[in-house]
Amino acid sequence: MPDFGFSLSKSSSVSLDSLDLGLYGELERLEPGVKTCMACGSCSAACTASVWSGMSVRKLILNLQRGKDVEKMLGSCMLCGKCSMVCPRGINTRHLILSLCRIYKKQ
Amino acid sequence: MQNRNILIIGGGIAGMEAAGQLLRLGWEPVIVEKNERLGGHVAKWYKLFPDMMSAADLVQTLTDGIKEATVYLKTRVASMNRLKDGYSVVLSNGVSLQCSAVLIASGFHLFDAAKKEEYGYGVYDHVITNADLEAWFGGAPDNRVPANPGQVAFVHCVGSRDLKAGNAQCSKVCCMTAIKQAIEFKERFPGAQVWCFYMDLRLFGKKYEDFYINAQKDFGVHFVRGRVSEVSEDIDGRVVLKAEDTLAGLPVKLRADLLVLMSGMLCNSDTAALASMVRTEVDSDGFLRSRDNIYRINESRREGVFFAGACTGSKTVPETVAEARAAALDIHNYLNGNA
Ligand SMILES: Cc1cc2nc3c(=O)[nH]c(=O)nc-3n(C[C@H](O)[C@H](O)[C@H](O)COP(=O)(O)OP(=O)(O)OC[C@H]3O[C@@H](n4cnc5c(N)ncnc54)[C@H](O)[C@@H]3O)c2cc1C
Ligand code: SF4
Ligand code: SF4
Ligand code: SF4
C-alpha cells in the first residue's frame, strides 16, 4: 500500500450483527441477576475503587453485553461489596465479579 | 325495593368524583373517609400538571358536586357482611347501613423516605420530599427550605424501581412531578441551579414532554442520568450527593442547599385489610387486584365490589377522575342488571 502520510485508525463502532457474547453468556448462566441491570450507575457511584481506577460494575456489564473484554478492569476491584449494597435491582455485584474472575481463570 | 345506597371507601378525588356521578345517576352514595377532610392527597398539592390548575380549585369543584351525598369523616368501615343482594356495613362511628354495591377508592401511600437511610431524610437539615415541597409551595412554612438556595437537587425514583425498598414498580407520576416542581422552584428562585438525577425520564402523558423541553430551554434545569447512591452532610450543613453520570461514565459529586426526594406511590397500607373485608385479592404489586388490567380495571373479582383511582396502581389526576366516572357507570349498569 502506498504511503499517503497518514493511516486509518481501526473503527471504534461496535457491529451488533456479529457480537461475540460467549463471555456474557457464561456469566448469565452463573449470575442470572445480571440480566436485570438497568444501568443506573449506583454501583459505580458507591465504588471505593472507582475514583482512582475507573472501576465500574455498570461499565463492566455493559462492555460484556457488547462483546468486549473486561479482564483489565477486574483487577481494580477490591471486593469490598459496597456496590452490592446499593444495587436497586438486588444484583449481587460482588459475587458477579468473583464469578467473572473464575470464568477468566478457566480460560 | 332496591336499596339505593352505594358505599364509597375513601374520600379522595376518586371517591368524590364517583359520588358526584352516582348522585346524578340517581343513587345515594355514602362516603366513608378516615381523615378529617375530603380530597385525599390532591388536597395537599399546590398546582397540578399539565395545566398547572390549582389543586384546591379541583377539590372545591368536586366538593360542590357532592352536596347531596352522605359523608362520614374520621370514620372507617368496622365490619361488612355479604347479604343476598348487597352488603350490611357497620362503621367505626356506630352507624350501620345496608348498601347495594361497594366502591373502594382508598388511594395510595407515599413511600416513607426515611426508610432509604442513605438519603438522610429526617436526619440532615435540608432534605425534604416531593410532598413537603408541594406543602411549601402552598404556603406552609418549612425551615428546611433555605431562604436563598444556590443549588437544589431532585432525586428521582425514591422507593420506586427499587427491590431493596420493596417496590419494583415505577410510580409513573414522579418524573413529571419532579419537572413540574423544578420549574416552580426556578420561578421562585431564578438564580438557583436545579439538578434532576434520574434513571430514565418517563414523561408519558399529554404535554408532559413540553414540560421537559421548557425545563431545559426556558429554565435551564440540569439533567444527570444516574441514580444517587448516597448523601452526606458537610460542616456548613449542605447536602453532598454522589452519583455516577452514566452518560459521561464519570463519578460526580454535588453540594446542594436543598435535596428533594421524589417519593413513590405505594399501595395504601389499609389495602390488605380492605381486601380481606370484601374478600377480594391483592395483586403482586401490592395494589388491589382488578378483574383484569385492560378492560375491567374498575371491577374487583368479587360481586358488587368496584375500584377507582390509585388503589389499583399509580395514577395521575385525569386518569383517576376518568376511572371514577367509569366506576360509577359500571355500578349503575350492574345494579340495573345491564352489566
Ligand atoms: C407529590 C405528588 C404530586 C402529584 N402531582 C400531580 C399533578 O400535578 N397532576 C396529576 O395529574 N397527578 C398528580 N399526582 C397524583 C395524584 O396525587 C393522584 O392521582 C391522586 O391523589 C389519586 O387520587 P385517589 O383518590 O385515588 O387517592 P388518594 O388521593 O390517596 O385518596 C384516597 C383517600 O382514601 C382515604 N382512605 C384510605 N384508606 C381508607 C380507609 N381504609 N377508610 C377510609 N378512608 C380511607 C384516604 O384518607 C384518602 O383521603 C401527584 C402525586 C404525588 C405523590
Ligand atoms: S466490590 Fe469492587 S466494584 Fe464493588 S464497590 Fe467494591 S471495589 Fe467497587
Ligand atoms: S447498581 Fe445494579 S442495576 Fe445499577 S448499574 Fe449497577 S449493577 Fe446495574
Ligand atoms: S416516574 Fe420517573 S421518578 Fe417516578 S418511579 Fe418512574 S422513573 Fe422513577
Coordinates of C-alpha atoms and ligand atoms in Angstrom, one line a residue:
Chain A
M1 CA 0.0 0.0 0.0
P2 CA 1.4 3.4 -0.9
D3 CA 2.3 5.7 2.0
F4 CA -0.2 8.7 2.0
G5 CA 1.4 10.2 5.0
F6 CA -1.5 9.2 7.3
S7 CA -3.1 5.9 8.4
L8 CA -6.6 4.9 9.1
S9 CA -7.4 4.0 12.7
K10 CA -9.5 1.0 13.4
S11 CA -13.2 1.7 13.6
S12 CA -14.5 2.1 17.1
S13 CA -18.1 1.2 16.2
V14 CA -19.5 -2.0 17.5
S15 CA -21.2 -4.2 15.0
L16 CA -24.2 -5.6 16.8
D17 CA -24.7 -8.1 13.9
S18 CA -21.6 -10.0 14.9
L19 CA -21.2 -9.8 18.6
D20 CA -19.3 -12.5 20.4
L21 CA -21.4 -12.9 23.6
G22 CA -19.6 -16.0 24.8
L23 CA -18.3 -14.5 27.9
Y24 CA -21.5 -12.7 28.8
G25 CA -23.5 -15.9 28.2
E26 CA -21.3 -17.8 30.6
L27 CA -21.7 -15.0 33.2
E28 CA -25.5 -15.1 32.7
R29 CA -25.6 -18.8 33.4
L30 CA -23.7 -18.3 36.7
E31 CA -25.3 -14.9 37.6
P32 CA -28.8 -14.7 36.1
G33 CA -29.4 -11.4 38.0
V34 CA -27.0 -9.6 35.6
K35 CA -29.8 -9.7 33.0
T36 CA -31.8 -7.2 35.1
C37 CA -29.2 -4.4 35.3
M38 CA -30.8 -1.1 34.3
A39 CA -27.5 0.8 34.1
C40 CA -28.4 3.2 36.9
G41 CA -24.8 3.6 38.0
S42 CA -25.4 3.3 41.7
C43 CA -22.7 0.6 41.9
S44 CA -20.1 2.9 40.2
A45 CA -21.0 5.9 42.3
A46 CA -20.6 3.9 45.5
C47 CA -17.5 2.1 44.4
T48 CA -14.4 2.7 46.6
A49 CA -12.1 2.0 43.7
S50 CA -13.8 4.0 41.0
V51 CA -12.3 7.4 41.6
W52 CA -8.6 6.3 41.1
S53 CA -9.1 3.3 38.9
G54 CA -12.2 3.9 36.8
M55 CA -13.7 0.7 38.2
S56 CA -17.4 0.5 37.4
V57 CA -19.7 -2.6 37.5
R58 CA -22.1 -0.8 35.3
K59 CA -19.5 -0.4 32.6
L60 CA -18.2 -3.9 33.1
I61 CA -21.7 -5.4 32.5
L62 CA -22.3 -3.1 29.5
N63 CA -19.0 -4.0 27.9
L64 CA -19.7 -7.7 28.3
Q65 CA -23.1 -7.1 26.7
R66 CA -21.3 -5.5 23.8
G67 CA -18.9 -8.4 23.4
K68 CA -15.8 -6.6 24.8
D69 CA -13.1 -7.9 27.1
V70 CA -13.1 -6.6 30.7
E71 CA -10.3 -8.5 32.3
K72 CA -8.2 -5.4 32.8
M73 CA -10.9 -3.6 34.8
L74 CA -11.5 -6.6 37.0
G75 CA -8.0 -6.1 38.6
S76 CA -9.1 -2.8 40.1
C77 CA -11.9 -4.3 42.3
M78 CA -11.1 -4.6 46.0
L79 CA -14.1 -6.9 46.5
C80 CA -15.4 -4.6 49.3
G81 CA -19.0 -5.3 48.3
K82 CA -20.3 -1.7 48.6
C83 CA -21.8 -2.0 45.1
S84 CA -23.9 -4.9 46.1
M85 CA -25.4 -2.9 48.9
V86 CA -26.8 -0.2 46.7
C87 CA -28.0 -2.0 43.6
P88 CA -31.7 -1.3 43.3
R89 CA -32.2 -4.5 41.3
G90 CA -30.7 -6.6 44.0
I91 CA -27.9 -7.9 41.9
N92 CA -25.1 -9.4 44.0
T93 CA -22.5 -7.5 42.1
R94 CA -19.6 -8.6 44.3
H95 CA -20.4 -12.2 43.7
L96 CA -20.8 -11.4 40.0
I97 CA -17.2 -10.1 39.9
L98 CA -16.0 -13.3 41.6
S99 CA -17.8 -15.4 39.1
L100 CA -16.3 -13.4 36.2
C101 CA -12.8 -13.9 37.7
R102 CA -13.5 -17.7 37.8
I103 CA -14.6 -17.6 34.1
Y104 CA -11.3 -15.8 33.2
K105 CA -9.2 -18.2 35.3
K106 CA -10.7 -21.2 33.5
Q107 CA -9.9 -19.8 30.0
Chain B
M1 CA -87.5 -2.0 46.6
Q2 CA -83.8 -1.9 45.7
N3 CA -81.5 -0.3 48.3
R4 CA -80.1 2.8 46.7
N5 CA -77.1 3.2 48.9
I6 CA -73.6 2.8 47.5
L7 CA -70.8 2.6 50.0
I8 CA -67.6 4.5 48.9
I9 CA -64.5 3.8 51.0
G10 CA -62.1 6.8 50.6
G11 CA -63.0 10.4 50.0
G12 CA -60.1 11.3 47.8
I13 CA -60.7 12.7 44.3
A14 CA -61.7 9.2 43.1
G15 CA -64.3 8.7 45.7
M16 CA -65.6 12.3 45.4
E17 CA -65.9 12.1 41.6
A18 CA -67.6 8.7 41.7
A19 CA -70.1 10.0 44.3
G20 CA -70.9 13.0 42.2
Q21 CA -71.7 10.9 39.2
L22 CA -73.7 8.3 41.2
L23 CA -75.8 11.1 42.6
R24 CA -76.6 12.2 39.0
L25 CA -77.4 8.7 38.1
G26 CA -80.0 8.6 40.9
W27 CA -78.1 6.6 43.6
E28 CA -77.3 7.5 47.1
P29 CA -73.6 7.5 47.7
V30 CA -72.2 7.2 51.3
I31 CA -68.5 8.3 51.5
V32 CA -66.5 6.9 54.4
E33 CA -63.2 8.9 54.8
K34 CA -60.7 8.1 57.6
N35 CA -59.2 11.6 57.6
E36 CA -60.8 14.8 58.9
R37 CA -61.2 16.2 55.4
L38 CA -62.0 15.2 51.8
G39 CA -59.7 15.4 48.8
G40 CA -57.1 12.9 49.7
H41 CA -53.6 13.6 48.5
V42 CA -54.7 16.2 46.0
A43 CA -55.9 18.4 48.9
K44 CA -52.2 18.6 49.9
W45 CA -50.9 19.6 46.5
Y46 CA -50.4 23.1 45.1
K47 CA -50.7 23.1 41.3
L48 CA -51.5 20.2 39.0
F49 CA -49.7 19.3 35.9
P50 CA -50.1 19.5 32.9
D51 CA -52.3 22.6 33.1
M52 CA -51.0 24.0 36.4
M53 CA -54.5 24.2 37.6
S54 CA -55.0 24.9 41.3
A55 CA -55.4 21.7 43.3
A56 CA -57.6 23.5 45.8
D57 CA -59.9 24.6 43.0
L58 CA -60.3 21.0 41.8
V59 CA -61.1 19.8 45.2
Q60 CA -63.7 22.6 45.6
T61 CA -65.3 21.6 42.2
L62 CA -65.6 18.0 43.4
T63 CA -66.9 19.1 46.8
D64 CA -69.7 21.2 45.1
G65 CA -70.7 18.1 43.2
I66 CA -71.4 16.0 46.3
K67 CA -73.6 18.3 48.4
E68 CA -76.3 15.7 48.5
A69 CA -74.1 12.8 49.4
T70 CA -73.7 11.4 52.9
V71 CA -70.2 11.9 54.1
Y72 CA -68.7 10.5 57.3
L73 CA -65.3 12.0 58.1
K74 CA -62.8 10.5 60.6
T75 CA -64.6 7.2 60.0
R76 CA -63.7 3.7 58.8
V77 CA -65.6 0.6 58.0
A78 CA -65.6 -1.6 61.1
S79 CA -67.2 -4.7 59.6
M80 CA -69.0 -5.8 56.5
N81 CA -71.3 -8.8 55.7
R82 CA -72.4 -10.1 52.4
L83 CA -76.2 -10.2 52.0
K84 CA -78.2 -11.7 49.2
D85 CA -78.1 -8.5 47.2
G86 CA -75.6 -6.2 48.7
Y87 CA -73.7 -5.7 52.0
S88 CA -74.6 -4.8 55.5
V89 CA -72.0 -2.4 56.9
V90 CA -71.1 -1.2 60.4
L91 CA -68.9 2.0 60.6
S92 CA -66.5 2.9 63.3
N93 CA -68.8 5.8 64.4
G94 CA -71.5 3.3 65.2
V95 CA -73.7 3.9 62.2
S96 CA -74.9 0.8 60.4
L97 CA -76.3 0.7 56.9
Q98 CA -77.1 -1.5 54.0
C99 CA -75.8 -0.9 50.5
S100 CA -76.2 -2.5 47.1
A101 CA -72.6 -2.0 45.9
V102 CA -69.2 -1.0 47.3
L103 CA -66.7 1.2 45.7
I104 CA -63.1 1.1 47.1
A105 CA -61.3 4.4 46.4
S106 CA -58.7 4.1 49.2
G107 CA -55.8 5.5 47.1
F108 CA -52.1 5.2 47.8
H109 CA -49.5 5.9 50.4
L110 CA -46.4 8.0 49.8
F111 CA -43.2 5.9 50.3
D112 CA -41.7 6.8 53.7
A113 CA -38.4 8.5 52.5
A114 CA -36.8 7.9 55.9
K115 CA -36.7 4.2 55.0
K116 CA -34.0 5.0 52.4
E117 CA -31.5 5.9 55.1
E118 CA -28.7 6.7 52.6
Y119 CA -30.7 9.8 51.6
G120 CA -30.8 11.3 55.2
Y121 CA -34.5 12.3 55.3
G122 CA -35.3 13.3 58.9
V123 CA -31.6 13.2 59.7
Y124 CA -30.0 16.0 57.6
D125 CA -31.3 19.6 57.8
H126 CA -32.1 20.2 54.2
V127 CA -33.7 17.1 52.9
I128 CA -37.4 17.1 52.0
T129 CA -39.8 15.1 49.9
N130 CA -42.0 16.0 46.9
A131 CA -45.0 16.1 49.3
D132 CA -43.2 18.5 51.6
L133 CA -42.3 20.8 48.7
E134 CA -46.0 20.8 47.5
A135 CA -47.0 21.9 51.0
W136 CA -44.3 24.6 51.0
F137 CA -45.4 25.9 47.6
G138 CA -48.9 26.1 49.1
G139 CA -47.6 28.4 51.8
A140 CA -46.8 26.0 54.7
P141 CA -43.6 27.3 56.4
D142 CA -40.7 24.8 56.3
N143 CA -37.3 25.8 57.7
R144 CA -35.6 23.0 55.8
V145 CA -36.0 25.1 52.7
P146 CA -33.2 27.8 52.7
A147 CA -34.1 31.4 52.2
N148 CA -31.8 31.8 49.2
P149 CA -30.8 28.5 47.8
G150 CA -27.9 28.3 45.3
Q151 CA -28.2 24.7 44.3
V152 CA -31.1 22.3 44.5
A153 CA -31.1 18.6 43.6
F154 CA -34.1 16.4 42.9
V155 CA -33.6 12.7 43.3
H156 CA -36.0 10.6 41.2
C157 CA -37.2 7.0 42.0
V158 CA -37.1 7.2 45.8
G159 CA -38.8 4.0 46.9
S160 CA -39.7 3.1 43.4
R161 CA -38.0 0.7 41.0
D162 CA -36.1 -0.5 44.0
L163 CA -36.3 -4.1 45.1
K164 CA -34.4 -3.2 48.3
A165 CA -37.1 -0.8 49.2
G166 CA -39.7 -3.5 48.5
N167 CA -41.2 -1.8 45.4
A168 CA -40.1 -2.9 41.9
Q169 CA -42.7 -0.7 40.2
C170 CA -42.3 2.7 38.6
S171 CA -44.6 5.2 40.3
K172 CA -45.1 6.9 36.9
V173 CA -46.1 10.4 38.1
C174 CA -42.9 11.4 39.9
C175 CA -40.7 12.2 36.8
M176 CA -43.3 14.6 35.8
T177 CA -43.8 15.9 39.3
A178 CA -40.0 16.5 39.6
I179 CA -40.0 18.6 36.4
K180 CA -43.2 20.5 37.5
Q181 CA -41.5 21.2 40.9
A182 CA -38.2 22.1 39.3
I183 CA -39.9 24.7 37.1
E184 CA -41.9 26.1 40.0
F185 CA -38.7 26.3 42.0
K186 CA -36.9 28.2 39.3
E187 CA -39.8 30.6 39.0
R188 CA -39.4 31.5 42.7
F189 CA -35.6 31.4 42.7
P190 CA -34.4 32.2 39.2
G191 CA -30.8 32.3 40.4
A192 CA -30.8 28.8 41.7
Q193 CA -29.2 25.9 39.8
V194 CA -31.6 23.0 39.7
W195 CA -30.4 19.4 39.1
C196 CA -32.5 16.4 38.4
F197 CA -30.9 13.0 39.0
Y198 CA -32.9 10.4 37.0
M199 CA -32.5 6.8 35.8
D200 CA -35.0 7.1 32.9
L201 CA -37.2 10.1 32.3
R202 CA -40.8 8.8 32.0
L203 CA -42.9 11.6 30.6
F204 CA -45.7 9.7 29.0
G205 CA -48.7 12.0 29.2
K206 CA -50.3 14.7 27.1
K207 CA -48.0 17.7 27.0
Y208 CA -45.5 16.2 29.5
E209 CA -42.7 16.3 27.1
D210 CA -43.4 20.1 26.7
F211 CA -42.5 20.4 30.4
Y212 CA -39.2 18.7 29.8
I213 CA -38.4 21.0 26.9
N214 CA -39.4 24.1 28.8
A215 CA -37.4 22.9 31.8
Q216 CA -34.3 22.7 29.5
K217 CA -34.9 25.7 27.3
D218 CA -36.6 28.3 29.5
F219 CA -35.4 27.3 33.0
G220 CA -32.0 25.8 32.5
V221 CA -32.7 22.8 34.6
H222 CA -29.8 20.3 34.5
F223 CA -30.4 16.6 34.0
V224 CA -28.0 14.0 35.1
R225 CA -28.6 10.3 34.2
G226 CA -27.6 8.5 37.2
R227 CA -29.1 7.3 40.5
V228 CA -27.9 9.0 43.6
S229 CA -26.1 6.3 45.6
E230 CA -25.5 8.2 48.9
V231 CA -25.9 11.5 50.6
S232 CA -24.0 13.1 53.4
E233 CA -23.9 16.5 55.1
D234 CA -20.9 18.8 55.2
I235 CA -19.8 21.2 58.0
D236 CA -21.9 24.0 56.6
G237 CA -25.0 21.9 56.7
R238 CA -25.1 21.4 52.9
V239 CA -26.1 18.1 51.4
V240 CA -23.4 16.3 49.4
L241 CA -24.6 13.8 47.0
K242 CA -22.8 11.2 45.0
A243 CA -23.8 9.6 41.7
E244 CA -22.4 8.3 38.5
D245 CA -23.1 10.4 35.5
T246 CA -23.7 7.3 33.4
L247 CA -23.7 9.1 30.1
A248 CA -20.3 10.6 30.8
G249 CA -19.2 7.5 32.6
L250 CA -17.8 9.5 35.4
P251 CA -18.5 9.7 39.2
V252 CA -20.0 13.1 40.1
K253 CA -20.4 14.9 43.4
L254 CA -22.8 17.9 44.1
R255 CA -23.2 20.1 47.1
A256 CA -26.8 21.3 47.4
D257 CA -28.6 23.6 49.7
L258 CA -31.7 21.6 49.4
L259 CA -32.4 18.0 48.4
V260 CA -35.9 17.0 47.2
L261 CA -36.7 13.2 47.3
M262 CA -39.3 12.1 44.8
S263 CA -41.1 9.6 47.0
G264 CA -43.1 7.0 45.1
M265 CA -46.7 5.9 45.3
L266 CA -47.2 2.6 47.2
C267 CA -50.4 0.8 47.9
N268 CA -52.3 2.1 50.9
S269 CA -51.3 0.2 54.0
D270 CA -55.0 -0.5 54.6
T271 CA -55.3 -2.3 51.3
A272 CA -54.8 -5.8 52.6
A273 CA -57.3 -5.3 55.4
L274 CA -59.9 -3.8 53.0
A275 CA -59.3 -6.6 50.5
S276 CA -59.9 -9.3 53.2
M277 CA -63.0 -7.4 54.4
V278 CA -64.7 -7.7 51.0
R279 CA -62.9 -11.0 50.3
T280 CA -61.1 -9.8 47.2
E281 CA -57.4 -10.1 46.4
V282 CA -54.2 -8.0 46.5
D283 CA -52.2 -8.1 43.3
S284 CA -48.5 -9.0 43.1
D285 CA -47.6 -5.3 43.1
G286 CA -49.4 -4.8 46.5
F287 CA -52.3 -2.8 45.0
L288 CA -55.8 -4.2 44.7
R289 CA -56.3 -6.8 42.0
S290 CA -58.7 -5.9 39.3
R291 CA -60.7 -8.4 37.2
D292 CA -58.1 -7.6 34.5
N293 CA -55.8 -4.7 33.8
I294 CA -57.1 -3.9 30.3
Y295 CA -60.9 -3.9 30.2
R296 CA -62.1 -4.3 33.7
I297 CA -59.8 -2.3 35.9
N298 CA -62.8 -0.9 37.8
E299 CA -64.1 -4.3 38.8
S300 CA -62.9 -6.5 41.6
R301 CA -63.2 -10.3 41.4
R302 CA -66.0 -10.1 43.9
E303 CA -69.6 -9.5 43.0
G304 CA -70.7 -5.9 43.7
V305 CA -67.3 -4.6 44.7
F306 CA -65.7 -2.0 42.4
F307 CA -62.4 0.1 42.4
A308 CA -61.5 3.6 41.3
G309 CA -58.2 5.6 41.4
A310 CA -54.8 4.9 42.9
C311 CA -55.9 1.9 44.9
T312 CA -55.2 -0.3 41.9
G313 CA -51.8 1.4 40.9
S314 CA -50.1 4.7 40.4
K315 CA -52.4 7.1 38.6
T316 CA -52.5 10.7 37.5
V317 CA -55.4 13.0 38.4
P318 CA -57.1 12.8 35.0
E319 CA -56.7 9.0 35.0
T320 CA -58.2 8.8 38.5
V321 CA -61.1 11.1 37.6
A322 CA -61.8 9.1 34.4
E323 CA -61.8 5.9 36.3
A324 CA -64.1 7.2 38.9
R325 CA -66.6 8.1 36.3
A326 CA -66.3 4.7 34.6
A327 CA -66.7 3.0 38.0
A328 CA -69.9 5.0 38.6
L329 CA -71.3 3.9 35.3
D330 CA -70.2 0.3 35.9
I331 CA -72.1 0.3 39.3
H332 CA -75.1 1.8 37.6
N333 CA -75.2 -0.8 34.9
Y334 CA -74.5 -3.6 37.4
L335 CA -77.4 -2.5 39.6
N336 CA -79.7 -2.1 36.6
G337 CA -78.9 -5.6 35.5
N338 CA -77.2 -4.4 32.3
A339 CA -73.7 -5.4 33.1
Ligands
LIG1 C1 -46.0 14.6 45.1 C2 -47.1 14.3 44.2 C3 -47.6 15.3 43.3 C4 -48.6 14.9 42.4 N1 -49.0 15.9 41.5 C5 -49.9 15.6 40.5 C6 -50.2 16.5 39.5 O1 -49.7 17.7 39.4 N2 -51.1 16.1 38.5 C7 -51.6 14.8 38.4 O2 -52.3 14.5 37.5 N3 -51.3 13.9 39.4 C8 -50.5 14.3 40.4 N4 -50.2 13.3 41.4 C9 -51.0 12.1 41.5 C10 -52.3 12.3 42.4 O3 -51.9 12.6 43.7 C11 -53.2 11.0 42.4 O4 -53.6 10.7 41.0 C12 -54.4 11.1 43.2 O5 -54.1 11.5 44.5 C13 -55.2 9.8 43.3 O6 -56.4 10.0 44.0 P1 -57.2 8.9 44.8 O7 -58.5 9.4 45.2 O8 -57.2 7.6 44.0 O9 -56.2 8.6 46.1 P2 -55.8 9.4 47.3 O10 -55.5 10.8 47.0 O11 -54.8 8.7 48.0 O12 -57.2 9.4 48.2 C14 -57.6 8.3 49.0 C15 -58.5 8.7 50.1 O13 -59.0 7.5 50.8 C16 -58.8 7.6 52.2 N5 -58.7 6.3 52.7 C17 -57.7 5.4 52.5 N6 -57.9 4.2 53.2 C18 -59.1 4.4 53.8 C19 -59.9 3.6 54.7 N7 -59.5 2.3 55.0 N8 -61.1 4.0 55.1 C20 -61.5 5.3 54.8 N9 -60.8 6.1 54.0 C21 -59.6 5.7 53.5 C22 -57.6 8.5 52.3 O14 -57.6 9.1 53.6 C23 -57.7 9.5 51.2 O15 -58.5 10.6 51.6 C24 -49.2 13.6 42.4 C25 -48.7 12.7 43.2 C26 -47.7 13.0 44.1 C27 -47.2 11.9 45.0
SF4_2 S1 -16.7 -4.7 45.3 FE1 -15.3 -3.9 43.7 S2 -16.7 -2.9 42.2 FE2 -17.9 -3.3 44.1 S3 -17.7 -1.3 45.2 FE3 -16.1 -2.7 46.0 S4 -14.3 -2.2 44.7 FE4 -16.1 -1.3 43.7
SF4_3 S1 -26.4 -0.7 40.6 FE1 -27.2 -2.7 39.8 S2 -28.7 -2.0 38.3 FE2 -27.5 -0.2 38.7 S3 -25.9 -0.2 37.2 FE3 -25.0 -1.3 39.0 S4 -25.5 -3.5 38.6 FE4 -26.8 -2.3 37.2
SF4_4 S1 -41.9 8.2 37.2 FE1 -39.7 8.6 37.0 S2 -39.1 9.1 39.1 FE2 -41.1 8.0 39.3 S3 -40.5 5.9 39.6 FE3 -40.9 6.2 37.4 S4 -38.8 6.6 36.5 FE4 -38.7 6.9 38.8

